[in-house]
Short mmCIF file of C-alpha atoms in Angstrom, two decimals:
data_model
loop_
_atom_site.label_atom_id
_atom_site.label_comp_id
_atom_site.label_asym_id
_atom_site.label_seq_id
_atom_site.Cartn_x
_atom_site.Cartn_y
_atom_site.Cartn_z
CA UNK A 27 -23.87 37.93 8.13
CA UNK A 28 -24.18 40.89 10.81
CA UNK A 29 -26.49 40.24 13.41
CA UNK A 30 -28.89 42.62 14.33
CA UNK A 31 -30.87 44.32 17.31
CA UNK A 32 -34.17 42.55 16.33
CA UNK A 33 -33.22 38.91 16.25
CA UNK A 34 -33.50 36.49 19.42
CA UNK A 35 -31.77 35.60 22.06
CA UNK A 36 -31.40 32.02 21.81
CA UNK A 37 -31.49 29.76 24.94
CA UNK A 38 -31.12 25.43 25.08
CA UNK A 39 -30.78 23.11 27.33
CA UNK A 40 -31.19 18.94 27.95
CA UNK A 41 -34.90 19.66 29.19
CA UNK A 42 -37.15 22.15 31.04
CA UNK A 43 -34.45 23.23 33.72
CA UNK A 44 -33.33 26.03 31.36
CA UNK A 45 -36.52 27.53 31.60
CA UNK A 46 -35.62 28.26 35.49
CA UNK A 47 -32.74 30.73 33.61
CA UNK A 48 -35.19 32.30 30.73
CA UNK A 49 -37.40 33.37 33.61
CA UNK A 50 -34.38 35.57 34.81
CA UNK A 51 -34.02 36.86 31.02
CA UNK A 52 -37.46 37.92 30.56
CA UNK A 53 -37.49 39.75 34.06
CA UNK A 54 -34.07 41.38 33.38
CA UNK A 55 -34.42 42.04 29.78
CA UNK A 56 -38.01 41.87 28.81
CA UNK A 57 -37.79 43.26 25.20
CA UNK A 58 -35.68 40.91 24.24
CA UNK A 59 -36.67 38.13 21.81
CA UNK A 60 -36.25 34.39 22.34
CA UNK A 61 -36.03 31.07 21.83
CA UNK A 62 -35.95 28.29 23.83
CA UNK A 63 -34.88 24.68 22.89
CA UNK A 64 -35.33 21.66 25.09
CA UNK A 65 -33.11 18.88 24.01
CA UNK A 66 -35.62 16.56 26.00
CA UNK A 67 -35.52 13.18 23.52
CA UNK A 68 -31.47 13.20 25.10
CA UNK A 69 -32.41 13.85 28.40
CA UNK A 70 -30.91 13.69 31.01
CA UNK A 71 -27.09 15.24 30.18
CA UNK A 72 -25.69 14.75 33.64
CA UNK A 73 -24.39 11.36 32.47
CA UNK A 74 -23.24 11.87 29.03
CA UNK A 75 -19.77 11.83 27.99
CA UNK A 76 -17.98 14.93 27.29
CA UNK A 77 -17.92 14.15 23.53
CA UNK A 78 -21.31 13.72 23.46
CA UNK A 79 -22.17 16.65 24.81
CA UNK A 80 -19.85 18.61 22.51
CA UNK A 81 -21.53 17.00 19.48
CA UNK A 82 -25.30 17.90 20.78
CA UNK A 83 -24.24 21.67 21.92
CA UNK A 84 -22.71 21.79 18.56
CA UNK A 85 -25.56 20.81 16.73
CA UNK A 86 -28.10 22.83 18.72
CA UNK A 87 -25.98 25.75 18.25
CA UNK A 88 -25.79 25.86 14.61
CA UNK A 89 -29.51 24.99 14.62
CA UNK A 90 -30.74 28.00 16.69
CA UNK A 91 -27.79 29.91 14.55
CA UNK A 92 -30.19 28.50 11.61
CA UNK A 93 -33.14 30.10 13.57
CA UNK A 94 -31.60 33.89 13.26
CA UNK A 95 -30.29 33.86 17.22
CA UNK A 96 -28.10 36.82 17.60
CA UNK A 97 -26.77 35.34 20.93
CA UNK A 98 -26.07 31.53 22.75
CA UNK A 99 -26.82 30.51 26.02
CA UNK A 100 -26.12 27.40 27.15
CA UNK A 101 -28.56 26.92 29.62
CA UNK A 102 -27.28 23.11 31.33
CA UNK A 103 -24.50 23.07 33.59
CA UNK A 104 -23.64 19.31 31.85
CA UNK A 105 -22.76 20.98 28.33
CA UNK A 106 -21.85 24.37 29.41
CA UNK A 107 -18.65 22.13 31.55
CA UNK A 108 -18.03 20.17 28.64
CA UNK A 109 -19.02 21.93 25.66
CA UNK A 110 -18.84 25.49 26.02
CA UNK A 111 -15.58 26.33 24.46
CA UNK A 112 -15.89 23.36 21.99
CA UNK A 113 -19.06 25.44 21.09
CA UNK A 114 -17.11 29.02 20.67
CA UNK A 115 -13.96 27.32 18.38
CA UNK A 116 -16.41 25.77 16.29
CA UNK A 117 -18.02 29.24 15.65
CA UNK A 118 -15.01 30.80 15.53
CA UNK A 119 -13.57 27.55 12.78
CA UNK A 120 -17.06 28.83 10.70
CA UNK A 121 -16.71 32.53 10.23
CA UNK A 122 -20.11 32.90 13.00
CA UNK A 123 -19.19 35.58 15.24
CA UNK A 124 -21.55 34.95 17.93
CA UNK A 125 -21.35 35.06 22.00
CA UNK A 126 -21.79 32.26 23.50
CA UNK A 127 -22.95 32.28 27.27
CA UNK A 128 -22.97 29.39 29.95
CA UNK A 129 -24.17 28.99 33.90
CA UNK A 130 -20.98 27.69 34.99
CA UNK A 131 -18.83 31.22 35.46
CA UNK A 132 -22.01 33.18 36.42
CA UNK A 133 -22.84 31.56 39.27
CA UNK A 134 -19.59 30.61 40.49
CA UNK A 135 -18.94 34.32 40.54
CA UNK A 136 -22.20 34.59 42.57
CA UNK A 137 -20.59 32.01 44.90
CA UNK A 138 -17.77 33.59 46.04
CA UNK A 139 -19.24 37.26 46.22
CA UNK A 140 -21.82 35.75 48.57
CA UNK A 141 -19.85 33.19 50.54
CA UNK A 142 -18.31 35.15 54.26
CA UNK A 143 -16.33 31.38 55.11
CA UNK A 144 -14.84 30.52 51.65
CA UNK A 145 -16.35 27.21 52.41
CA UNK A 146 -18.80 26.96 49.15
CA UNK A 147 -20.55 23.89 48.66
CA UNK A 148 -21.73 22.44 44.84
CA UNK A 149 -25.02 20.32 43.89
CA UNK A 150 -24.52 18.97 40.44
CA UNK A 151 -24.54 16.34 38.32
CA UNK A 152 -22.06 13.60 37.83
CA UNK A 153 -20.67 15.23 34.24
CA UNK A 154 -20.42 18.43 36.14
CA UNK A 155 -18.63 17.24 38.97
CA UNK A 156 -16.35 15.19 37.22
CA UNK A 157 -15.49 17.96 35.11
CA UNK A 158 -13.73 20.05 38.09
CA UNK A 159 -15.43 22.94 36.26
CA UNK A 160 -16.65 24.48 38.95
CA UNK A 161 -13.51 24.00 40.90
CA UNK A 162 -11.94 25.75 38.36
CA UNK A 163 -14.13 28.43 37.82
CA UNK A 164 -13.91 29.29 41.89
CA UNK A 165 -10.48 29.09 42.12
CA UNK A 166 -9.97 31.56 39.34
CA UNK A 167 -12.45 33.79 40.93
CA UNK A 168 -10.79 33.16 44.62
CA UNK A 169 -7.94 30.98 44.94
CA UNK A 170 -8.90 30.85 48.81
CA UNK A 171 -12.70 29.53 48.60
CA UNK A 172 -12.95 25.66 49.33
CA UNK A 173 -15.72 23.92 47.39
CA UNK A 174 -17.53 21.28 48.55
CA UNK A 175 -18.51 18.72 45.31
CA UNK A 176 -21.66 16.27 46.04
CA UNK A 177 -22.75 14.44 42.85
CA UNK A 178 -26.60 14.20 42.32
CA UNK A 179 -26.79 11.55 39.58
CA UNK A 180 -31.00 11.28 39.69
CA UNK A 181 -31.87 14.57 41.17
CA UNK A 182 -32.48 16.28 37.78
CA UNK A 183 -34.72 13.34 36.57
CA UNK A 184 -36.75 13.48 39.22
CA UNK A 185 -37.59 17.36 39.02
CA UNK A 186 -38.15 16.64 35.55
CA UNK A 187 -40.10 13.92 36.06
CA UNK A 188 -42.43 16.16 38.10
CA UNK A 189 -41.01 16.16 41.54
CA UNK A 190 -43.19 14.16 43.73
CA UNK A 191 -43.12 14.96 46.67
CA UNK A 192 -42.80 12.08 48.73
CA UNK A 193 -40.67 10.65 51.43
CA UNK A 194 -38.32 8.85 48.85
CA UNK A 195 -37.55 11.86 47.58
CA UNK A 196 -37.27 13.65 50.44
CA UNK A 197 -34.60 11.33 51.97
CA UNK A 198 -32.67 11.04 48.65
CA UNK A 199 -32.36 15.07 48.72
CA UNK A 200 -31.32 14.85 52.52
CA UNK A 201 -28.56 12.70 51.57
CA UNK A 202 -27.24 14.65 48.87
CA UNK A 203 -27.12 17.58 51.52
CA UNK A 204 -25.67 15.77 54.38
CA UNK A 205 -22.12 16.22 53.67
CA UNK A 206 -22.25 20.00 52.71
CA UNK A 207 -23.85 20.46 56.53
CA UNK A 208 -20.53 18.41 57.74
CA UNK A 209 -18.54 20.39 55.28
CA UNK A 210 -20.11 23.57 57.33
CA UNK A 211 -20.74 25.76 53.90
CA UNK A 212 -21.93 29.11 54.15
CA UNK A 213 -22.96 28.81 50.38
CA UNK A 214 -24.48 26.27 48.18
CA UNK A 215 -24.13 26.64 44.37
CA UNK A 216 -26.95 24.67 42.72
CA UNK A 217 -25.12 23.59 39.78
CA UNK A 218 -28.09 22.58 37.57
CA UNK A 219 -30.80 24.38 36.42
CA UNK A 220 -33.21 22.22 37.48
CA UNK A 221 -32.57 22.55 41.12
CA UNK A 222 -34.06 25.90 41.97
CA UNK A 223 -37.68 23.54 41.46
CA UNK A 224 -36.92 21.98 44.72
CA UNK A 225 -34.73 25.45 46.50
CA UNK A 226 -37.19 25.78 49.41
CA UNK A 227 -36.89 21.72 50.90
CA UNK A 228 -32.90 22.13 49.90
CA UNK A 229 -33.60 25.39 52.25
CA UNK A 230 -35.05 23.78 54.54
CA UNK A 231 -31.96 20.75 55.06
CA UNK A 232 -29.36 23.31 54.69
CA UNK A 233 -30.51 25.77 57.04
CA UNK A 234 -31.41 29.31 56.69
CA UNK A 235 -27.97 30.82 57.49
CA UNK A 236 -26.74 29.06 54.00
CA UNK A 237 -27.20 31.22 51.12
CA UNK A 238 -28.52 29.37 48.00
CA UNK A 239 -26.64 30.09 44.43
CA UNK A 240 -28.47 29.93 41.12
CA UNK A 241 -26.49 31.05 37.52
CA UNK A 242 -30.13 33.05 36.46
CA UNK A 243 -29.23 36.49 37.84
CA UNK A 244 -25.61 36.31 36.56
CA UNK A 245 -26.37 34.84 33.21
CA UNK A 246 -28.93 37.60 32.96
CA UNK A 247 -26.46 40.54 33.62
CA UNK A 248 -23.76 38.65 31.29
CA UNK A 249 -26.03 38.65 28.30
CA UNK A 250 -27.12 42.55 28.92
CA UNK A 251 -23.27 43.39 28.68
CA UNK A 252 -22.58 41.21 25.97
CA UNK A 253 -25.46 42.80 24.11
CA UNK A 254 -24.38 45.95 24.82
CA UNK A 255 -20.83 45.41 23.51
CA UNK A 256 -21.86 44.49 20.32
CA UNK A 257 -25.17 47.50 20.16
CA UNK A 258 -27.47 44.20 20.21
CA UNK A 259 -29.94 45.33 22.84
CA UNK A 260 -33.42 45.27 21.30
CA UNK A 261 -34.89 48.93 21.45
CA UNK A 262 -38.76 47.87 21.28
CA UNK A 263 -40.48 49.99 23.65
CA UNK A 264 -42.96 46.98 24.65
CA UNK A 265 -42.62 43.47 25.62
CA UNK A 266 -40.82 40.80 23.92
CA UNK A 267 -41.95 37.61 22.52
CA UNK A 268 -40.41 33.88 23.51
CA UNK A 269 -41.41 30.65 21.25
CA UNK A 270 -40.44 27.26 22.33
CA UNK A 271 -38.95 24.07 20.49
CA UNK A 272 -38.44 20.50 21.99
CA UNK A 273 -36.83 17.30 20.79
CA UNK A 274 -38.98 14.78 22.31
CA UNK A 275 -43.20 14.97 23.33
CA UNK A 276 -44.24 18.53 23.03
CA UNK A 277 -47.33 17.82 25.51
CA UNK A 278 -45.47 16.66 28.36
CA UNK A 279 -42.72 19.85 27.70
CA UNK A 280 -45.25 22.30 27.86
CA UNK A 281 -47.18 20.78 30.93
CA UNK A 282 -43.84 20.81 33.18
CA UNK A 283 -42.29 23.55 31.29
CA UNK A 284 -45.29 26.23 32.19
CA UNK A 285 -44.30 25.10 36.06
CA UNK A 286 -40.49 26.27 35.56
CA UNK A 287 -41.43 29.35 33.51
CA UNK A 288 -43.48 30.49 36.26
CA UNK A 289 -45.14 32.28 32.83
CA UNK A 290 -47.80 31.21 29.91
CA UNK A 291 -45.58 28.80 27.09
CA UNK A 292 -47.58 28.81 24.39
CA UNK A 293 -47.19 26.70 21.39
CA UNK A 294 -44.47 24.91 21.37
CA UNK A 295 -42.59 23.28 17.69
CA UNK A 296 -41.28 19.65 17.69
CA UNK A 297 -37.82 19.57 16.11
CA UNK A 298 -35.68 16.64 14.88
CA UNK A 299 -32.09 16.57 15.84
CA UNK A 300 -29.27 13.55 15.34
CA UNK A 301 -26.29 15.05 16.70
CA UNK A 302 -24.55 14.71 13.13
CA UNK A 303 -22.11 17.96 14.34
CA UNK A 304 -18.40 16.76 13.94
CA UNK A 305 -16.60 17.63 17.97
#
């Protein structure tokens, strides 16, 4: 089936850290439709196997496929390492011809533009990390920009979990910086999408000479050209709309989730998923 112009954009993720890259969406392309799915009953990702995640983006993909999306982004740094070109054979194995965007290339792109040292440094979780995505992606982009890896294996929980800010917190974020100030970055890619929650205290660690990366911006300008390719922009004159699903308690999603918007949620639909997708 052909997509068209007037179905959604459709965005997931393990939780509410996605909604830090929807905000860029409905800045940069505000009549655009979309959806938004928070796989929260599986969160966190940052720990999952690679098969894992392949199965879940999978099965969230054909879901929001299900939905009417007329475009993918994978909004996690976790499944867009592991599952992004799982995600685009399986289409491809089905007869769906569909883009399919992740964070990963984005903001490693973003990275190296803004970087004057080449010495970049990465805040991520332990399934990104290990998955030398990132190194990847920044080599391909500039072979001559070192990157600087620091796994955060409980930083995304705890911005999900609300982000108290207390001095526990404070010191656990410290470390996690510490060896990017010895490394002497220039640039700091914040390789999940929670982390822009907590940019000004990483800010404040890193210094003010460090520039901090986020995919939002590039994801956003990816999607617009990917649209455009296919003639998929939406024409409405006026706003958009966005609508909301969740995996796990839809109370607690929309509570946090209004936070990371930075915008109104409202309603948002409890869905059942089992990752039954075959990697």
């Amino acid at each position: 089936m052909t997509a068209s112009a007037q179905q959604p954009v459709a965005v997931f993720d393990s939780g509410v850290g996605g909604l830090t890259v929807l905000h860029e969406l409905l800045v940069s392309l505000p009549t655009e439709d979309y959806l938004y799915l928070g796989d929260t009953a599986r969160f966190p990702y940052g720990e999952r196997s690679a098969e894992e995640l392949r199965a879940f983006a999978i099965e969230i993909a054909e879901h929001l496929l299900a939905e009417g999306a007329k475009l993918l982004v994978i909004a996690c740094n976790s499944a867009t390492a592991a599952a992004l070109t799982a995600v685009e054979r399986h289409l491809e194995a089905t007869g769906q011809d569909v883009d399919v965007i992740g964070v990963l290339r984005p903001a490693a792109q973003l990275a190296v533009v803004a970087t004057h040292t080449g010495r970049v440094g990465l805040l991520a979780t332990p399934a990104t990390v290990a998955s030398g995505a990132y190194a990847r992606a920044i080599s391909d982009a500039d072979p001559h920009v070192h990157l600087e890896s620091v796994a955060c294996p409980d930083l995304a929980p705890i911005i999900q979990s609300g982000f108290p800010f207390n001095d526990e917190v404070v010191e656990t974020v410290r470390g996690y910086c510490a060896p990017l100030r010895d490394a002497d970055v220039d640039t700091v890619i914040l390789g999940s999408t929670h982390y822009p929650l907590c940019e000004p205290i990483l800010q404040r660690m890193l210094g003010r000479r460090v520039t901090l990366v986020s995919a939002g911006t590039g994801v956003a300008r990816s999607v617009e050209r990917a649209l455009a390719s296919r003639g998929l922009l939406n024409p409405q004159a006026g706003e958009g709309s966005y609508r909301f699903q969740c995996t796990a308690d839809v109370d607690s999603f929309h509570a946090l989730g209004t936070r990371f918007l930075q915008m109104p949620l409202g309603e948002v639909v409890h869905v059942e998923l089992s990752a039954r997708a075959i990697v």
